[in-house]
Coordinates of N, CA and C in Angstrom, one line a residue:
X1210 N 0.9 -1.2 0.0 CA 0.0 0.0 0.0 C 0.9 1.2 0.0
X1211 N 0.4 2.1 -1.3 CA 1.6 3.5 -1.1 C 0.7 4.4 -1.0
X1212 N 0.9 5.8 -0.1 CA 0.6 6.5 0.1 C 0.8 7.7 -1.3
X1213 N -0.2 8.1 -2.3 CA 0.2 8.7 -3.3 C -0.1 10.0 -3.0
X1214 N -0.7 10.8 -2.0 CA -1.0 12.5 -1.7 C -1.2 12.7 -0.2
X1215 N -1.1 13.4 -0.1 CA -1.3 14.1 1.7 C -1.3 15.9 1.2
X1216 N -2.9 15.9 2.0 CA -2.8 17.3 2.2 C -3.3 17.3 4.0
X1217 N -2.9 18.7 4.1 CA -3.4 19.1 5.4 C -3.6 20.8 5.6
X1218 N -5.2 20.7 6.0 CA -5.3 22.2 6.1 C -5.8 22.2 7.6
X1219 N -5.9 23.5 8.0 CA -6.3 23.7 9.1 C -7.6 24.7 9.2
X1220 N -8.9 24.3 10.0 CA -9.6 24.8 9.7 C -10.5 25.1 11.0
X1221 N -11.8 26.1 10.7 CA -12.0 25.9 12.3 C -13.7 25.8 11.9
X1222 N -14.1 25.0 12.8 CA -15.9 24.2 12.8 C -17.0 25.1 12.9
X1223 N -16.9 26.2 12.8 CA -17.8 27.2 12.2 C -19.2 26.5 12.4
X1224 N -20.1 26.6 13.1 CA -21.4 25.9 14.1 C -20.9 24.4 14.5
X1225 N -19.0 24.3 14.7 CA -19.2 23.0 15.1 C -18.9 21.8 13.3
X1226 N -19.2 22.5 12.3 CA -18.8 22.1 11.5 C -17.7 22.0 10.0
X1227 N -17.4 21.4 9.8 CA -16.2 21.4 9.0 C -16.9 20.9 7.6
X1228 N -17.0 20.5 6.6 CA -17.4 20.8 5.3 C -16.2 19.9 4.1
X1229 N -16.6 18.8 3.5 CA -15.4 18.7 2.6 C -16.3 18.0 1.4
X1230 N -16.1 19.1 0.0 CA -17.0 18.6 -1.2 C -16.5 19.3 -2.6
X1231 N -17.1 18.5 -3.3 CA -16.5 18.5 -5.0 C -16.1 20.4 -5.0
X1232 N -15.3 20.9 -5.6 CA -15.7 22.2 -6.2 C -17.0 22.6 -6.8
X1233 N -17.1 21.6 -7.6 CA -18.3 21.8 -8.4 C -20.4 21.6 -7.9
X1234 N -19.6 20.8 -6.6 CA -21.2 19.9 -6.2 C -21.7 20.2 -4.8
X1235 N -21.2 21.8 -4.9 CA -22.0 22.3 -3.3 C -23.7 22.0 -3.4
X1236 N -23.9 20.9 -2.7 CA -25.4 21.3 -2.6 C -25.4 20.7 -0.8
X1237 N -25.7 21.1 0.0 CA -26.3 21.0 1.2 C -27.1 19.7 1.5
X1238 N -26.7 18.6 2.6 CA -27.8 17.9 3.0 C -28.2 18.0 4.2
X1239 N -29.3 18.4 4.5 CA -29.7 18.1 6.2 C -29.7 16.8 7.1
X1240 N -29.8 16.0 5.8 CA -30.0 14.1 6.4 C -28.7 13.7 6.7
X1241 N -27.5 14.2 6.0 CA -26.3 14.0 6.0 C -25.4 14.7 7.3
X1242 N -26.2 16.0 7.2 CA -25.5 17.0 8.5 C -26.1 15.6 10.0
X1243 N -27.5 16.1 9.5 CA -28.0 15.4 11.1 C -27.4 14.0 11.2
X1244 N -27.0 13.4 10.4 CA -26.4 12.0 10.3 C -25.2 12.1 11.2
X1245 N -24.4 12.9 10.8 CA -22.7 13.4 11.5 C -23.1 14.0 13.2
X1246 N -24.2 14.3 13.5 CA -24.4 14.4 14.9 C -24.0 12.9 15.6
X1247 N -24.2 12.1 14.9 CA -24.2 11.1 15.7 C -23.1 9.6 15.0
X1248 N -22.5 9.7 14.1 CA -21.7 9.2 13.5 C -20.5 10.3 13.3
X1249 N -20.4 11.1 13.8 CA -19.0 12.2 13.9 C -18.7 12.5 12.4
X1250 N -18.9 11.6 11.4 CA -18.8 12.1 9.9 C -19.3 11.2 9.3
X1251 N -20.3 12.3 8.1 CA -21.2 11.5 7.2 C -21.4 12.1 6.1
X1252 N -22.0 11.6 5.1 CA -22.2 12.2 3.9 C -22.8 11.8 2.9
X1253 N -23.5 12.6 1.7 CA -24.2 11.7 0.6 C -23.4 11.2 -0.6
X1254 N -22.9 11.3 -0.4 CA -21.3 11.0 -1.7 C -20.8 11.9 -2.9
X1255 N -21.1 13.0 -2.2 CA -20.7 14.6 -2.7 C -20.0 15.4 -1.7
X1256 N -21.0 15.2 -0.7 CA -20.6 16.2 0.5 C -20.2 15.4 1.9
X1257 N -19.3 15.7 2.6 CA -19.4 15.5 3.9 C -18.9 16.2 4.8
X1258 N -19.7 16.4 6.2 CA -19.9 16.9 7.3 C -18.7 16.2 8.6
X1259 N -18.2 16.6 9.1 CA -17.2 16.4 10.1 C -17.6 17.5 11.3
X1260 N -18.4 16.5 12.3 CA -18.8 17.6 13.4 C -17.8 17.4 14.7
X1261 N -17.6 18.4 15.3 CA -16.6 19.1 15.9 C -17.4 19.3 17.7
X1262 N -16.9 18.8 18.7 CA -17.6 19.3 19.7 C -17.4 20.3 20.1
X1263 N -16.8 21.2 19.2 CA -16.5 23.2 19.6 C -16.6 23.5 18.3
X1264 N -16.7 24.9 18.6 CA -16.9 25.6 17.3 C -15.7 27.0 17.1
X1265 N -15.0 27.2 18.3 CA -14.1 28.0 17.9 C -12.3 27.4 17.6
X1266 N -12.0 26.7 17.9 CA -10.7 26.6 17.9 C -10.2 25.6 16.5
X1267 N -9.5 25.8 16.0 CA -8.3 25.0 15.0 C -8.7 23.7 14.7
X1268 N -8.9 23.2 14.0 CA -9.0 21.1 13.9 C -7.8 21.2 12.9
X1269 N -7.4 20.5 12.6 CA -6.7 19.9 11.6 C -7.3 18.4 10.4
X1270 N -7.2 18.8 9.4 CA -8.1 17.8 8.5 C -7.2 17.5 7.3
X1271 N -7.1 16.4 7.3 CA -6.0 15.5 6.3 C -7.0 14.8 5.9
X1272 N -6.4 14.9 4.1 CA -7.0 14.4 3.0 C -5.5 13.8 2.2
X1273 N -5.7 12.2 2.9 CA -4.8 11.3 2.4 C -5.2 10.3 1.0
X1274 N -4.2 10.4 -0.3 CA -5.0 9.4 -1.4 C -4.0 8.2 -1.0
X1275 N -4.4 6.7 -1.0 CA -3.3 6.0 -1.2 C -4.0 4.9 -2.8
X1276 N -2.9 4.3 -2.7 CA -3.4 2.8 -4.4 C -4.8 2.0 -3.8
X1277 N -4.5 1.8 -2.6 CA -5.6 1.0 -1.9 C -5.8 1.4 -0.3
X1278 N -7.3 0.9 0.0 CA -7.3 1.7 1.1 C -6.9 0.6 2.4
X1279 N -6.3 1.1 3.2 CA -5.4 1.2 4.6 C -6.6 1.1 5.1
X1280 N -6.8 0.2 6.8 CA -6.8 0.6 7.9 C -7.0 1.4 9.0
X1281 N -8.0 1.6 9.2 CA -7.6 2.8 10.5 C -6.7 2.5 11.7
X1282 N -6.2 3.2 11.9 CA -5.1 3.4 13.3 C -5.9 2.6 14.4
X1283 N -5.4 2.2 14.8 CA -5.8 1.4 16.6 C -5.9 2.6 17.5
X1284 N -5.2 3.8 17.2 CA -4.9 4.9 17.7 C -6.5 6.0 17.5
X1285 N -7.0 5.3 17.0 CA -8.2 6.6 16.4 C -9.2 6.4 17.2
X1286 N -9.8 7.7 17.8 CA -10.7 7.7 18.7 C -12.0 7.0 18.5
X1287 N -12.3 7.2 16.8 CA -13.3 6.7 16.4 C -13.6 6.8 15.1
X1288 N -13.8 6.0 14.0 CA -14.0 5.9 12.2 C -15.1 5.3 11.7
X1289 N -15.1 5.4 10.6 CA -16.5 5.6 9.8 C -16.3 5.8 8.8
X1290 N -16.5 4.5 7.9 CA -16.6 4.3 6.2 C -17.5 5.6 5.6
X1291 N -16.6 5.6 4.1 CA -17.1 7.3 3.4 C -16.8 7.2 1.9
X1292 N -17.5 7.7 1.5 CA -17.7 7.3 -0.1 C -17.8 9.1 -0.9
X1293 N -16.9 10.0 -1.2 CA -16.7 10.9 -1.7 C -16.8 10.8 -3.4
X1294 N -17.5 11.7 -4.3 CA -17.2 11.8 -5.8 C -16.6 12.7 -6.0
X1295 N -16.0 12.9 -6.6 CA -15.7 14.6 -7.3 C -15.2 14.1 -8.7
X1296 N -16.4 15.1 -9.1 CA -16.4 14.8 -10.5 C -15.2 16.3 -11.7
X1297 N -14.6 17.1 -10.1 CA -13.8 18.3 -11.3 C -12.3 17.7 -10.8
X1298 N -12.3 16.7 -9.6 CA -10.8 16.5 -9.3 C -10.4 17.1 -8.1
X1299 N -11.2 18.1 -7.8 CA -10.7 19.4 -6.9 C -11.8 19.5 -5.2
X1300 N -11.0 19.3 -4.3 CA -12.4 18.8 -3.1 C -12.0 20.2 -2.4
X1301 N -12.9 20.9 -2.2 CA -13.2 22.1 -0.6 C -13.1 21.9 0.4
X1302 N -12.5 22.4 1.1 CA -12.6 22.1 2.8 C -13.2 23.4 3.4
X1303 N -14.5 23.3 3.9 CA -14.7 24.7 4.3 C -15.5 24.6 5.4
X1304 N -15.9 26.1 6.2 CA -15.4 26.2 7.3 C -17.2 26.6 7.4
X1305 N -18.2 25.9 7.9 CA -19.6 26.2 7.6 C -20.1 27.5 7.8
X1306 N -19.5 28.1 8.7 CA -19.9 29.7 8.8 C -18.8 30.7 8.2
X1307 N -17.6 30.2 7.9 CA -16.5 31.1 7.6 C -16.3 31.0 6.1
X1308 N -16.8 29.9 5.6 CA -16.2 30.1 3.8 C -15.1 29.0 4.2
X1309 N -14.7 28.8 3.0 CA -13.8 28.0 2.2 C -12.2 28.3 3.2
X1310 N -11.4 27.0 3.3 CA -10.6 27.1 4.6 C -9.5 26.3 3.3
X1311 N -9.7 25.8 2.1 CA -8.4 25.7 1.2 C -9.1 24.6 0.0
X1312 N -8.5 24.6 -0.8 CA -8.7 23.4 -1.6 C -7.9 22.4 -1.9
X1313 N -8.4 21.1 -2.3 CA -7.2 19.6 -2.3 C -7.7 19.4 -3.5
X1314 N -6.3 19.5 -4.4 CA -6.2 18.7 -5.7 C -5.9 17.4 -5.7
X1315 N -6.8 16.7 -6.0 CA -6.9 15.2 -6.0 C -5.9 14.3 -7.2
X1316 N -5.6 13.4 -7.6 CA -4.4 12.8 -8.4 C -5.6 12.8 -9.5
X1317 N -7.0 12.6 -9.6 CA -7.7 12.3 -10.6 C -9.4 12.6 -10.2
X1318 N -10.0 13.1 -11.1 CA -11.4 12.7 -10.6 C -11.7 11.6 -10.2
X1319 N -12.8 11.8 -9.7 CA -13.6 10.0 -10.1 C -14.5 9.8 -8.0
X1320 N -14.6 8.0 -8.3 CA -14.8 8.2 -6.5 C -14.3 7.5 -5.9
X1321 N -14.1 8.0 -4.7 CA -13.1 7.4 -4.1 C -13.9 6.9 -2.8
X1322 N -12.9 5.7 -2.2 CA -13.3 5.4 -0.9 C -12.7 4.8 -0.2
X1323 N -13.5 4.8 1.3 CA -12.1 4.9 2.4 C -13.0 5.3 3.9
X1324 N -12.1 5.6 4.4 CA -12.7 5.8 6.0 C -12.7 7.5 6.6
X1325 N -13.4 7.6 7.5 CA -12.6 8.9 8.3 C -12.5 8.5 9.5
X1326 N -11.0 9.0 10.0 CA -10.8 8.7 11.6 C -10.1 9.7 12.3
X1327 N -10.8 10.2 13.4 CA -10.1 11.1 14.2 C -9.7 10.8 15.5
X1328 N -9.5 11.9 16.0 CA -8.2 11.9 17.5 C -8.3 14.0 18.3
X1329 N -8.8 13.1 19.3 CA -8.5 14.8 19.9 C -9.5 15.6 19.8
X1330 N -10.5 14.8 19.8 CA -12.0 15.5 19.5 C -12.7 15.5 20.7
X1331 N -12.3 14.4 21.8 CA -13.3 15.1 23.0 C -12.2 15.4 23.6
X1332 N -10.9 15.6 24.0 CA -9.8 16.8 24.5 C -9.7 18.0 24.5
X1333 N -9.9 18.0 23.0 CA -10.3 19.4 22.5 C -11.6 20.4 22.9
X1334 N -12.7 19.6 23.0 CA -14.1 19.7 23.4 C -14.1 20.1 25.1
X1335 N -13.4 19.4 25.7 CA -12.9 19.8 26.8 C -12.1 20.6 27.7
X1336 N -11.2 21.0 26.9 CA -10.2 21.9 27.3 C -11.2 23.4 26.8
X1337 N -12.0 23.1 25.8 CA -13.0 24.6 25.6 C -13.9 24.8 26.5
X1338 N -14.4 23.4 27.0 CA -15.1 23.8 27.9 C -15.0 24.4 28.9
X1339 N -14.0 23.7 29.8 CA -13.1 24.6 30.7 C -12.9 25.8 30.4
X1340 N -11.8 26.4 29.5 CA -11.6 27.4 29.2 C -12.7 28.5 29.1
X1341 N -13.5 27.8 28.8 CA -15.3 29.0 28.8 C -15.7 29.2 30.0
X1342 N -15.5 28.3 30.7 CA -15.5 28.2 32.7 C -15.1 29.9 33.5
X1343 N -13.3 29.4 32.9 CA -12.8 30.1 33.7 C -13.0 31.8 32.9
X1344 N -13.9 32.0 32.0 CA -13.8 33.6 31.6 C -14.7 33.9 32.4
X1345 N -14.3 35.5 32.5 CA -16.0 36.6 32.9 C -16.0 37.4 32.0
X1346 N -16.7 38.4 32.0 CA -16.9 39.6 31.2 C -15.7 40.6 32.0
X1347 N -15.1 40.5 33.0 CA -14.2 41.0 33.1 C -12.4 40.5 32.6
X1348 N -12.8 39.3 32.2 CA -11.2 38.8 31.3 C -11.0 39.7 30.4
X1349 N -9.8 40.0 29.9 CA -9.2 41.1 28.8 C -9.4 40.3 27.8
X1350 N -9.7 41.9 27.1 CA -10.1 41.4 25.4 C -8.6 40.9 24.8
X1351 N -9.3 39.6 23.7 CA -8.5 39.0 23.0 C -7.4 37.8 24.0
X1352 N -8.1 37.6 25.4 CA -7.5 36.8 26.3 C -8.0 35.5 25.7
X1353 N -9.6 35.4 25.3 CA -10.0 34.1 24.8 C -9.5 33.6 23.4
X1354 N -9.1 34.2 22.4 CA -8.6 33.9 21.1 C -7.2 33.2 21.3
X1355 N -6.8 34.1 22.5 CA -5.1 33.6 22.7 C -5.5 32.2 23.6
X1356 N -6.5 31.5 24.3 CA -6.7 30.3 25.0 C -6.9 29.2 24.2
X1357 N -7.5 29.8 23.1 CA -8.1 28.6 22.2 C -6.7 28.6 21.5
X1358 N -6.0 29.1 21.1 CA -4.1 29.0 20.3 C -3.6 28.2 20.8
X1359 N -3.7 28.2 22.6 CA -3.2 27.5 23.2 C -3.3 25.9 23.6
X1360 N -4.4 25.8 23.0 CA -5.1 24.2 23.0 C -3.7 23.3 23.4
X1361 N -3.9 22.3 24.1 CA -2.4 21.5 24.1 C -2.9 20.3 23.7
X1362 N -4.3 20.5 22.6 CA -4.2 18.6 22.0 C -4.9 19.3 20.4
X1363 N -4.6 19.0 19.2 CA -4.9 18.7 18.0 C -5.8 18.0 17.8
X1364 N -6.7 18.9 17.5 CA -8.5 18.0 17.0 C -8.0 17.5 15.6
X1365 N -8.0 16.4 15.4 CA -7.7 16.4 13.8 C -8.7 15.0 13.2
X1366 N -9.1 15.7 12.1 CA -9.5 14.4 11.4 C -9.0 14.1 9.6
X1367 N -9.3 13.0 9.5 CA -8.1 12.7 8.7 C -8.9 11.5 7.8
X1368 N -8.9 11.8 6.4 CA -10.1 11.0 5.2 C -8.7 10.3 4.7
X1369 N -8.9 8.6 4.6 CA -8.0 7.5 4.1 C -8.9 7.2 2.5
X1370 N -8.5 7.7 2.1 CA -9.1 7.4 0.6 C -8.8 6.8 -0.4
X1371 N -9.1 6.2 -1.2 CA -8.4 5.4 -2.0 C -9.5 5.2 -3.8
X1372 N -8.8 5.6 -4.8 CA -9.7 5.6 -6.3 C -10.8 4.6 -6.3
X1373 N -11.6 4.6 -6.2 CA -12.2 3.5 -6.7 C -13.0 3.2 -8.5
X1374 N -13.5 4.2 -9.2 CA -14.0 4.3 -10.5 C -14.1 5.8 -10.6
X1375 N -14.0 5.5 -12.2 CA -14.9 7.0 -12.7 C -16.4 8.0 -12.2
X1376 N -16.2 8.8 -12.2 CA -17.3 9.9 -11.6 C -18.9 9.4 -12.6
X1377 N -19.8 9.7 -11.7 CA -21.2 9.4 -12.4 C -21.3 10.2 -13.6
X1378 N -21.6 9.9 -14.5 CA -22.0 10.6 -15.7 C -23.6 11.3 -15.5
X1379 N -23.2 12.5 -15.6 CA -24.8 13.6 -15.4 C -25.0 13.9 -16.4
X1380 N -26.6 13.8 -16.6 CA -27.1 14.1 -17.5 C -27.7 15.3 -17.9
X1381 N -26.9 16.6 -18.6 CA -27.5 17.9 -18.7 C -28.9 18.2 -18.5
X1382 N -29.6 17.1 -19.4 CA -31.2 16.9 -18.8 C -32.3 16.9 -17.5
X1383 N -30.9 16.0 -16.6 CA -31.5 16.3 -15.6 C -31.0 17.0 -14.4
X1384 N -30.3 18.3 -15.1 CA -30.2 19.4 -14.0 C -30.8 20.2 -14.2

């Protein structure tokens, strides 16, 4: 098994959510959002949702291609089979309330599949919580922005992907 791409961007959960889909195939699912409440990531095979137990601080999100797909870590807090298309080559990672947080050039269209597994998602969730504890309205401004920097664990989630066929063929007709 070789590992043929690694990206990593860093992005932050904007309602809690993170966002990763075709360039071309923004369309929104509610079934798929509410799905990721409770499976941590989900999707309709355009789009997927990666929900976050905070909404202000950093995650980190790796979008790995390999020849075949790998395994999840023994190390991963928790994963979940995922079936992504991108029919331009080019996937968004964006930030649900912020916009677009980078784009990953893929080795090829087509669809791919694989897993997602993360790490540092209820640490992270916790150290915010805390940290919202100990403010008042008398903390100095810009004291909380510098708390969340300070995170001492990496929320990260991380898509093992692997080619599987050509992208669905759409029918101008029926758009």
């Amino acid at each position: 098994m070789a590992l043929l791409a690694e990206h990593t961007i860093t992005a932050i959960p904007g309602r809690r959510v993170i966002e990763v889909y075709d360039a071309d195939a923004y369309v929104g699912d509610e079934a798929a959002l509410d799905a990721a409440e409770t499976q941590v990531v989900a999707g309709n095979g355009y789009h997927l949702y990666l929900l976050s137990l905070q909404p202000d601080m950093k995650v980190q999100v790796t979008i790995r291609i390999w020849d075949s797909q790998p395994t999840p870590p023994a190390e991963a807090e928790g994963h979940t089979d995922i079936i992504l298309e991108s029919e331009t080559g080019t996937l968004v990672v964006g930030q649900l309330d912020r916009g677009p947080a980078d784009e990953v050039t893929l080795p090829r269209s087509g669809v791919y599949e694989g897993h997602a597994w993360w790490q540092g998602r209820q640490a992270a969730a916790d150290y915010y919580d805390t940290t919202l504890d100990q403010f008042t309205d008398d903390s100095p401004e810009g004291e909380l922005a510098e708390a969340w920097n300070r995170c001492p664990v990496t929320e990260r989630y991380v898509l093992d992907l692997a080619y599987s066929r050509e992208p669905e063929v759409v029918d101008d007709d029926d758009l």
